[in-house]
Amino acid sequence: MLAPALLERSDIMLSTKEILVNAKNAKNSALVTSKEDRKRAVLAMADAILENKEQILEQNRMDLENAKGKISEVMLDRLRLTPDRIKAMAESMRTVAELSDPVGKTISEYKREDGLLIKKVCVPIGVVAIIYESRPNVTADAAALCVKSGNVSVLRGGKEAFNSAKAIVDAMKSGLEKEGFDKNLVNLVEDTTRDSANELMRANGYVDLLIPRGGKGLIDACVQNATVPCIQTGTGICHIYVDKFADLEKAVKILDNAKTSRPSVCNAAEVCLVHRDVANEFLPMVYKALAEEKNVELRLCEKSAQIIKGKTAGENDFDTEFLDYILAVKIVDSTEEAIEHISLHSTGHSETIISENTEAQKLFTSLVDSAAVYVNASTRFTDGGEFGLGCEMGISTQKMHARGPMGIEEMTAYKYVIEGNGHIR
Amino acid sequence: MLAPALLERSDIMLSTKEILVNAKNAKNSALVTSKEDRKRAVLAMADAILENKEQILEQNRMDLENAKGKISEVMLDRLRLTPDRIKAMAESMRTVAELSDPVGKTISEYKREDGLLIKKVCVPIGVVAIIYESRPNVTADAAALCVKSGNVSVLRGGKEAFNSAKAIVDAMKSGLEKEGFDKNLVNLVEDTTRDSANELMRANGYVDLLIPRGGKGLIDACVQNATVPCIQTGTGICHIYVDKFADLEKAVKILDNAKTSRPSVCNAAEVCLVHRDVANEFLPMVYKALAEEKNVELRLCEKSAQIIKGKTAGENDFDTEFLDYILAVKIVDSTEEAIEHISLHSTGHSETIISENTEAQKLFTSLVDSAAVYVNASTRFTDGGEFGLGCEMGISTQKMHARGPMGIEEMTAYKYVIEGNGHIR
């Protein structure tokens, strides 16, 4: 209804503009769904994923064939689907279907003395574009979360996974149609060149929110070029600060977990700051637990290099998201210096203080300006599932709208609905 | 503590960069204030405005002298300060001081089975830059609202009001200092050329939020050029839709109020959409009440021009914020067509349906995607004071973070503070 209808042309490629028009036109059909509708729609999408398993696996084999030799083994594994992984994908969508749905809820209400009733109501954002990489399950998760929250999704995945993503989206569309929903609630961008990403960044009037999920290059490109509202996600230079009042046994376990339990993810620690008063005792513990036992490469500031062996930290080592078995180490003179270092070098994702001193804890949690600030716990907990949100669309490292793991509530906005009876001012 | 300290040079002009450094350095002193501190700080600023009344009036006379002949009488009046207006300015700041302060509040809390406590805590945004025009009271209001919510403000007003704004800011700084607060909680940009506005738009790492308050040109420049998070405010092409089930007496009163009670403000109506079934009866009422009695110029679609006298609407008349005694009028065939027209032409500010039919009301409030959607009331209520927020920083017309009137809550963000005892994942 809102823009010229397009002909059905499932056999030929749609331009990004055509897809955006389809998405905008689907907004109203999303807005008139009930909570029950949205749950039913997501369940139908999950069923359809299972029903079209063979087709999805076949397209995935084609992607794997094309990618062989072009991407690393780790990336190939991320791209690979199996019957079990498809089952897990459908299960994850069913979990989303069962989440509590905030859309339509009256957040607050104010009745004026003159009888005018002002309600603040939770509403979907509208058209949400997501630029992501090659894991096929992101396609299913993002689509499910958007449909559940009344949003229309425009998915733009990596080119290595295009055939898999297309098969998954086609399946989800068929599930939606079968249950009588608009199949354009879910849309896949067919152009996987940089052009389409740029087009999404500047699609004012079509895209209500852009969520880039990917490396620093993509996020920076969005910050510099996007004219649509955009949420920065994911880049994590996370710090563990070991205070002079730290329980050092606790500290080394937390540091080990934060660094080595899964080094490739954004909530892994990249930097350890150590108070000078405990450095002589703590750094040898770090050396043993991380360098010796886990083969972590240490990049040391001048002072810490006088205590343990390791590479000397270079200019960029305190500003790099290694995503690898590498840890930068620096000795600081005070909690204040640790906070200052974090303020200058952090990406605003997650930081931890290890300390048994409540004053130091309080100073740290008050002044560190990151999405998640921990006391005596691993940064690895920054995750929608771990935080009890049931799922996540990404981890926001900015302050506007959403911060930290973005669950279903963060995929909504609000509007004011005001009921009068001839009220004038 | 976070950047090199600057020398005191109150006699010479500071560069915008120097001011941004000062503001960033003041963030931590804002973060350690208590609710009582923030209230006391705003009250001290209000007192200082009154104490420095003569100085402020003198600087304002200089601005008026310089502006004479260069700006309209209306603009000159907006710029003019009087003892009464200064008193009102201080009163308004005192109202802000007394508002309920959300900073530090735990918004929600989740304790995991393993004992990890995840708290979502309300925090200030940080450094808030505001680009505005020539009304001196905006300087005082914006500074007060920022200090009250724990934010540091960087104010960049219009050049016509620079001397007045400087005197007001100097007074507020002296009030802050007297009570032992950091005077750089409030900052005024001294360069009033376009350069400083551009610098603020791209001050990543310094400005946490940019709020442009002004005309379409300024807002568009921010959307196109800003790389810092930015909230679009104020532009209002507001619609009144008169449904076939409207009480026409009510409708004409609401339309008259929305158009003529204060045509120069953003919540004034610019467009009236009329259902064809009531056009023959309603349009003559509009002609009488608005054109004849209030001298409103009507710009009519083809069909409405067959019913009443008026200019023919040109191509842009349904996309213009007139801010004047001008109303565009269009006949539509259905509520759906009215909604579609609004979707294509509205700026997302405020829209009204006049109807006694609950189905039509519901369709309109569900599908119209604006900050404030009214049933049987004037759009003129979209205002922080009228909505019970006590004050406002502007009216957001976007969907991320804040929508509609932005009060003190909308000047905050949240972060997660997580308390563990050696928790690892």
CSV table of N, CA and C in Angstrom, one decimal, chain B residues 185-292:
chain,number,residue,atom,x,y,z
B,185,LEU,N,31.3,21.5,33.8
B,185,LEU,CA,30.1,20.8,33.6
B,185,LEU,C,29.2,21.4,32.5
B,186,VAL,N,29.4,22.7,32.4
B,186,VAL,CA,28.6,23.5,31.4
B,186,VAL,C,29.7,24.2,30.5
B,187,ASN,N,29.5,24.1,29.2
B,187,ASN,CA,30.5,24.7,28.2
B,187,ASN,C,29.8,25.4,27.1
B,188,LEU,N,30.3,26.5,26.7
B,188,LEU,CA,29.7,27.2,25.5
B,188,LEU,C,30.8,27.3,24.4
B,189,VAL,N,30.4,26.8,23.2
B,189,VAL,CA,31.3,26.9,22.1
B,189,VAL,C,31.4,28.4,21.7
B,190,GLU,N,32.7,28.9,21.5
B,190,GLU,CA,32.9,30.3,21.3
B,190,GLU,C,32.9,30.6,19.8
B,191,ASP,N,33.1,29.6,19.0
B,191,ASP,CA,33.1,29.9,17.5
B,191,ASP,C,31.7,29.6,17.0
B,192,THR,N,31.1,30.7,16.5
B,192,THR,CA,29.7,30.5,16.1
B,192,THR,C,29.6,30.4,14.6
B,193,THR,N,30.6,30.1,13.9
B,193,THR,CA,30.6,29.9,12.5
B,193,THR,C,30.1,28.4,12.2
B,194,ARG,N,29.8,28.1,11.0
B,194,ARG,CA,29.4,26.7,10.6
B,194,ARG,C,30.5,25.7,11.0
B,195,ASP,N,31.8,26.1,11.0
B,195,ASP,CA,32.9,25.2,11.3
B,195,ASP,C,32.6,24.5,12.7
B,196,SER,N,32.2,25.2,13.7
B,196,SER,CA,32.1,24.6,15.0
B,196,SER,C,30.9,23.6,15.0
B,197,ALA,N,29.9,23.9,14.2
B,197,ALA,CA,28.8,22.9,14.1
B,197,ALA,C,29.3,21.6,13.5
B,198,ASN,N,30.0,21.8,12.4
B,198,ASN,CA,30.6,20.6,11.7
B,198,ASN,C,31.5,19.8,12.6
B,199,GLU,N,32.3,20.6,13.4
B,199,GLU,CA,33.3,19.9,14.3
B,199,GLU,C,32.5,19.1,15.3
B,200,LEU,N,31.4,19.6,15.9
B,200,LEU,CA,30.6,18.9,16.9
B,200,LEU,C,30.0,17.6,16.2
B,201,MET,N,29.6,17.7,15.0
B,201,MET,CA,29.0,16.5,14.3
B,201,MET,C,29.9,15.4,14.1
B,202,ARG,N,31.2,15.7,14.1
B,202,ARG,CA,32.2,14.6,13.9
B,202,ARG,C,33.2,14.4,15.0
B,203,ALA,N,32.8,14.8,16.2
B,203,ALA,CA,33.7,14.8,17.4
B,203,ALA,C,33.6,13.4,18.1
B,204,ASN,N,33.8,12.3,17.3
B,204,ASN,CA,33.7,11.0,17.9
B,204,ASN,C,34.8,10.9,19.0
B,205,GLY,N,34.4,10.3,20.1
B,205,GLY,CA,35.3,10.1,21.2
B,205,GLY,C,35.2,11.3,22.2
B,206,TYR,N,34.5,12.4,21.8
B,206,TYR,CA,34.3,13.5,22.7
B,206,TYR,C,32.8,13.7,23.0
B,207,VAL,N,32.0,13.7,21.9
B,207,VAL,CA,30.6,13.9,22.0
B,207,VAL,C,29.8,12.6,22.0
B,208,ASP,N,29.1,12.3,23.1
B,208,ASP,CA,28.3,11.1,23.2
B,208,ASP,C,27.0,11.2,22.5
B,209,LEU,N,26.4,12.4,22.5
B,209,LEU,CA,25.1,12.6,21.9
B,209,LEU,C,25.1,14.0,21.4
B,210,LEU,N,24.6,14.2,20.1
B,210,LEU,CA,24.4,15.5,19.6
B,210,LEU,C,22.9,15.7,19.4
B,211,ILE,N,22.4,16.9,19.9
B,211,ILE,CA,21.0,17.2,19.7
B,211,ILE,C,20.9,18.5,18.9
B,212,PRO,N,20.6,18.4,17.6
B,212,PRO,CA,20.3,19.7,16.9
B,212,PRO,C,18.9,20.2,17.1
B,213,ARG,N,18.8,21.4,17.5
B,213,ARG,CA,17.5,22.0,17.6
B,213,ARG,C,17.4,23.2,16.7
B,214,GLY,N,16.6,23.0,15.6
B,214,GLY,CA,16.6,24.1,14.7
B,214,GLY,C,15.8,23.7,13.5
B,215,GLY,N,16.0,24.4,12.4
B,215,GLY,CA,15.2,24.2,11.2
B,215,GLY,C,15.7,23.0,10.4
B,216,LYS,N,15.0,22.7,9.3
B,216,LYS,CA,15.2,21.6,8.5
B,216,LYS,C,16.6,21.5,8.0
B,217,GLY,N,17.2,22.7,7.7
B,217,GLY,CA,18.6,22.7,7.1
B,217,GLY,C,19.6,22.1,8.1
B,218,LEU,N,19.5,22.5,9.4
B,218,LEU,CA,20.4,22.0,10.4
B,218,LEU,C,20.2,20.5,10.6
B,219,ILE,N,18.9,20.1,10.7
B,219,ILE,CA,18.6,18.7,11.0
B,219,ILE,C,19.2,17.8,9.8
B,220,ASP,N,18.9,18.3,8.6
B,220,ASP,CA,19.4,17.5,7.4
B,220,ASP,C,20.9,17.5,7.4
B,221,ALA,N,21.6,18.6,7.7
B,221,ALA,CA,23.0,18.6,7.8
B,221,ALA,C,23.6,17.6,8.8
B,222,CYS,N,22.9,17.5,9.9
B,222,CYS,CA,23.3,16.5,10.9
B,222,CYS,C,23.1,15.1,10.4
B,223,VAL,N,21.9,14.8,9.8
B,223,VAL,CA,21.7,13.4,9.3
B,223,VAL,C,22.7,13.1,8.3
B,224,GLN,N,23.1,14.0,7.4
B,224,GLN,CA,24.0,13.7,6.3
B,224,GLN,C,25.5,13.6,6.8
B,225,ASN,N,25.8,14.4,7.8
B,225,ASN,CA,27.2,14.6,8.1
B,225,ASN,C,27.7,14.0,9.5
B,226,ALA,N,26.7,13.9,10.4
B,226,ALA,CA,27.1,13.5,11.7
B,226,ALA,C,27.7,12.1,11.8
B,227,THR,N,28.8,11.9,12.4
B,227,THR,CA,29.3,10.6,12.7
B,227,THR,C,29.1,10.2,14.2
B,228,VAL,N,28.8,11.2,15.0
B,228,VAL,CA,28.4,10.9,16.4
B,228,VAL,C,26.9,10.6,16.5
B,229,PRO,N,26.5,9.9,17.5
B,229,PRO,CA,25.1,9.6,17.6
B,229,PRO,C,24.3,10.9,17.8
B,230,CYS,N,23.2,11.0,17.1
B,230,CYS,CA,22.5,12.2,16.9
B,230,CYS,C,21.0,12.0,17.0
B,231,ILE,N,20.3,12.9,17.7
B,231,ILE,CA,18.8,12.8,17.7
B,231,ILE,C,18.2,13.9,16.9
B,232,GLN,N,17.4,13.5,15.9
B,232,GLN,CA,16.7,14.5,15.1
B,232,GLN,C,15.5,15.0,15.9
B,233,THR,N,15.4,16.3,15.9
B,233,THR,CA,14.3,16.9,16.6
B,233,THR,C,13.5,17.9,15.8
B,234,GLY,N,12.3,18.1,16.2
B,234,GLY,CA,11.5,19.3,15.9
B,234,GLY,C,10.8,19.5,14.7
B,235,THR,N,11.3,19.0,13.5
B,235,THR,CA,10.6,19.4,12.3
B,235,THR,C,9.2,18.7,12.4
B,236,GLY,N,8.1,19.5,12.2
B,236,GLY,CA,6.8,18.9,12.3
B,236,GLY,C,5.9,19.3,11.2
B,237,ILE,N,5.7,18.3,10.3
B,237,ILE,CA,4.6,18.5,9.3
B,237,ILE,C,3.4,17.6,10.0
B,238,CYS,N,2.6,18.3,10.8
B,238,CYS,CA,1.6,17.5,11.5
B,238,CYS,C,0.3,17.5,10.8
B,239,HIS,N,-0.4,16.4,10.9
B,239,HIS,CA,-1.7,16.2,10.1
B,239,HIS,C,-2.9,16.1,11.1
B,240,ILE,N,-4.0,16.6,10.6
B,240,ILE,CA,-5.3,16.4,11.3
B,240,ILE,C,-6.2,15.7,10.3
B,241,TYR,N,-6.6,14.4,10.6
B,241,TYR,CA,-7.4,13.7,9.7
B,241,TYR,C,-8.9,13.7,10.2
B,242,VAL,N,-9.8,14.2,9.4
B,242,VAL,CA,-11.2,14.3,9.8
B,242,VAL,C,-11.9,13.1,9.1
B,243,ASP,N,-12.2,12.1,9.9
B,243,ASP,CA,-12.8,10.9,9.4
B,243,ASP,C,-14.3,11.1,9.1
B,244,LYS,N,-14.9,10.1,8.4
B,244,LYS,CA,-16.3,10.2,8.1
B,244,LYS,C,-17.2,10.1,9.3
B,245,PHE,N,-16.6,9.5,10.4
B,245,PHE,CA,-17.4,9.4,11.6
B,245,PHE,C,-17.0,10.5,12.6
B,246,ALA,N,-16.5,11.6,12.1
B,246,ALA,CA,-16.0,12.7,13.0
B,246,ALA,C,-17.2,13.5,13.5
B,247,ASP,N,-17.1,14.0,14.7
B,247,ASP,CA,-18.0,15.0,15.2
B,247,ASP,C,-17.4,16.3,14.7
B,248,LEU,N,-18.1,16.9,13.7
B,248,LEU,CA,-17.5,18.0,12.9
B,248,LEU,C,-17.3,19.3,13.7
B,249,GLU,N,-18.2,19.5,14.7
B,249,GLU,CA,-18.0,20.7,15.6
B,249,GLU,C,-16.6,20.5,16.4
B,250,LYS,N,-16.4,19.3,16.9
B,250,LYS,CA,-15.2,19.0,17.6
B,250,LYS,C,-14.0,19.2,16.7
B,251,ALA,N,-14.2,18.7,15.4
B,251,ALA,CA,-13.1,18.7,14.5
B,251,ALA,C,-12.7,20.1,14.1
B,252,VAL,N,-13.6,21.0,13.9
B,252,VAL,CA,-13.2,22.4,13.5
B,252,VAL,C,-12.5,23.1,14.7
B,253,LYS,N,-13.0,22.8,15.9
B,253,LYS,CA,-12.3,23.4,17.1
B,253,LYS,C,-10.9,22.9,17.2
B,254,ILE,N,-10.7,21.6,17.0
B,254,ILE,CA,-9.4,21.1,17.2
B,254,ILE,C,-8.4,21.6,16.1
B,255,LEU,N,-9.0,21.6,14.8
B,255,LEU,CA,-8.2,22.1,13.7
B,255,LEU,C,-7.8,23.5,13.9
B,256,ASP,N,-8.7,24.3,14.4
B,256,ASP,CA,-8.5,25.8,14.6
B,256,ASP,C,-7.3,25.9,15.7
B,257,ASN,N,-7.5,25.1,16.7
B,257,ASN,CA,-6.5,25.2,17.8
B,257,ASN,C,-5.1,24.8,17.3
B,258,ALA,N,-5.1,23.6,16.6
B,258,ALA,CA,-3.8,23.1,16.1
B,258,ALA,C,-3.1,24.0,15.1
B,259,LYS,N,-3.9,24.7,14.3
B,259,LYS,CA,-3.3,25.6,13.3
B,259,LYS,C,-3.0,27.0,13.8
B,260,THR,N,-3.9,27.6,14.6
B,260,THR,CA,-3.8,29.0,14.8
B,260,THR,C,-3.4,29.4,16.2
B,261,SER,N,-3.4,28.5,17.2
B,261,SER,CA,-3.0,28.9,18.6
B,261,SER,C,-1.6,29.4,18.7
B,262,ARG,N,-0.7,28.8,17.8
B,262,ARG,CA,0.7,29.2,17.8
B,262,ARG,C,1.4,28.6,16.5
B,263,PRO,N,1.1,29.3,15.4
B,263,PRO,CA,1.5,28.7,14.1
B,263,PRO,C,3.0,28.4,14.0
B,264,SER,N,3.9,29.1,14.7
B,264,SER,CA,5.3,29.1,14.5
B,264,SER,C,6.0,27.9,15.2
B,265,VAL,N,5.2,27.1,15.9
B,265,VAL,CA,5.9,26.0,16.6
B,265,VAL,C,5.7,24.6,15.9
B,266,CYS,N,6.6,23.7,16.3
B,266,CYS,CA,6.6,22.4,15.5
B,266,CYS,C,5.4,21.6,15.7
B,267,ASN,N,4.7,21.7,16.8
B,267,ASN,CA,3.5,20.9,17.0
B,267,ASN,C,2.2,21.5,16.4
B,268,ALA,N,2.3,22.6,15.6
B,268,ALA,CA,1.2,23.1,15.0
B,268,ALA,C,0.9,22.3,13.7
B,269,ALA,N,-0.4,22.2,13.4
B,269,ALA,CA,-0.9,21.4,12.2
B,269,ALA,C,-0.5,22.2,10.9
B,270,GLU,N,-0.1,21.4,9.9
B,270,GLU,CA,0.1,22.0,8.6
B,270,GLU,C,-0.8,21.5,7.5
B,271,VAL,N,-1.4,20.3,7.8
B,271,VAL,CA,-2.2,19.7,6.7
B,271,VAL,C,-3.5,19.1,7.4
B,272,CYS,N,-4.6,19.4,6.7
B,272,CYS,CA,-5.9,18.7,7.1
B,272,CYS,C,-6.3,17.8,6.0
B,273,LEU,N,-6.5,16.5,6.4
B,273,LEU,CA,-7.0,15.5,5.5
B,273,LEU,C,-8.5,15.3,5.8
B,274,VAL,N,-9.4,15.3,4.8
B,274,VAL,CA,-10.8,15.2,5.1
B,274,VAL,C,-11.4,14.0,4.3
B,275,HIS,N,-12.2,13.2,5.0
B,275,HIS,CA,-12.8,12.1,4.3
B,275,HIS,C,-13.9,12.6,3.4
B,276,ARG,N,-13.9,12.0,2.2
B,276,ARG,CA,-14.8,12.6,1.1
B,276,ARG,C,-16.3,12.6,1.6
B,277,ASP,N,-16.7,11.7,2.4
B,277,ASP,CA,-18.1,11.7,2.8
B,277,ASP,C,-18.6,12.9,3.6
B,278,VAL,N,-17.6,13.5,4.3
B,278,VAL,CA,-18.0,14.7,5.1
B,278,VAL,C,-17.4,16.0,4.5
B,279,ALA,N,-16.7,15.9,3.4
B,279,ALA,CA,-16.1,17.1,2.9
B,279,ALA,C,-17.0,18.3,2.6
B,280,ASN,N,-18.2,17.9,2.0
B,280,ASN,CA,-19.1,19.0,1.6
B,280,ASN,C,-19.7,19.7,2.8
B,281,GLU,N,-19.8,19.0,3.9
B,281,GLU,CA,-20.3,19.7,5.1
B,281,GLU,C,-19.1,20.4,5.9
B,282,PHE,N,-18.0,19.7,5.9
B,282,PHE,CA,-16.9,20.2,6.8
B,282,PHE,C,-16.1,21.3,6.2
B,283,LEU,N,-15.8,21.3,4.9
B,283,LEU,CA,-14.9,22.3,4.4
B,283,LEU,C,-15.4,23.7,4.5
B,284,PRO,N,-16.8,23.9,4.3
B,284,PRO,CA,-17.3,25.3,4.5
B,284,PRO,C,-17.1,25.7,6.0
B,285,MET,N,-17.1,24.8,6.9
B,285,MET,CA,-16.9,25.1,8.3
B,285,MET,C,-15.4,25.6,8.5
B,286,VAL,N,-14.5,24.9,7.8
B,286,VAL,CA,-13.1,25.2,7.9
B,286,VAL,C,-12.9,26.6,7.3
B,287,TYR,N,-13.6,26.8,6.1
B,287,TYR,CA,-13.4,28.1,5.5
B,287,TYR,C,-13.8,29.3,6.4
B,288,LYS,N,-14.9,29.1,7.1
B,288,LYS,CA,-15.4,30.1,7.9
B,288,LYS,C,-14.5,30.3,9.2
B,289,ALA,N,-14.2,29.2,9.8
B,289,ALA,CA,-13.5,29.4,11.1
B,289,ALA,C,-12.0,29.8,10.9
B,290,LEU,N,-11.4,29.3,9.9
B,290,LEU,CA,-10.0,29.5,9.7
B,290,LEU,C,-9.7,30.6,8.7
B,291,ALA,N,-10.3,30.5,7.5
B,291,ALA,CA,-9.9,31.5,6.4
B,291,ALA,C,-10.6,32.8,6.8
B,292,GLU,N,-11.9,32.8,7.0
B,292,GLU,CA,-12.6,34.1,7.3
B,292,GLU,C,-12.2,34.7,8.6
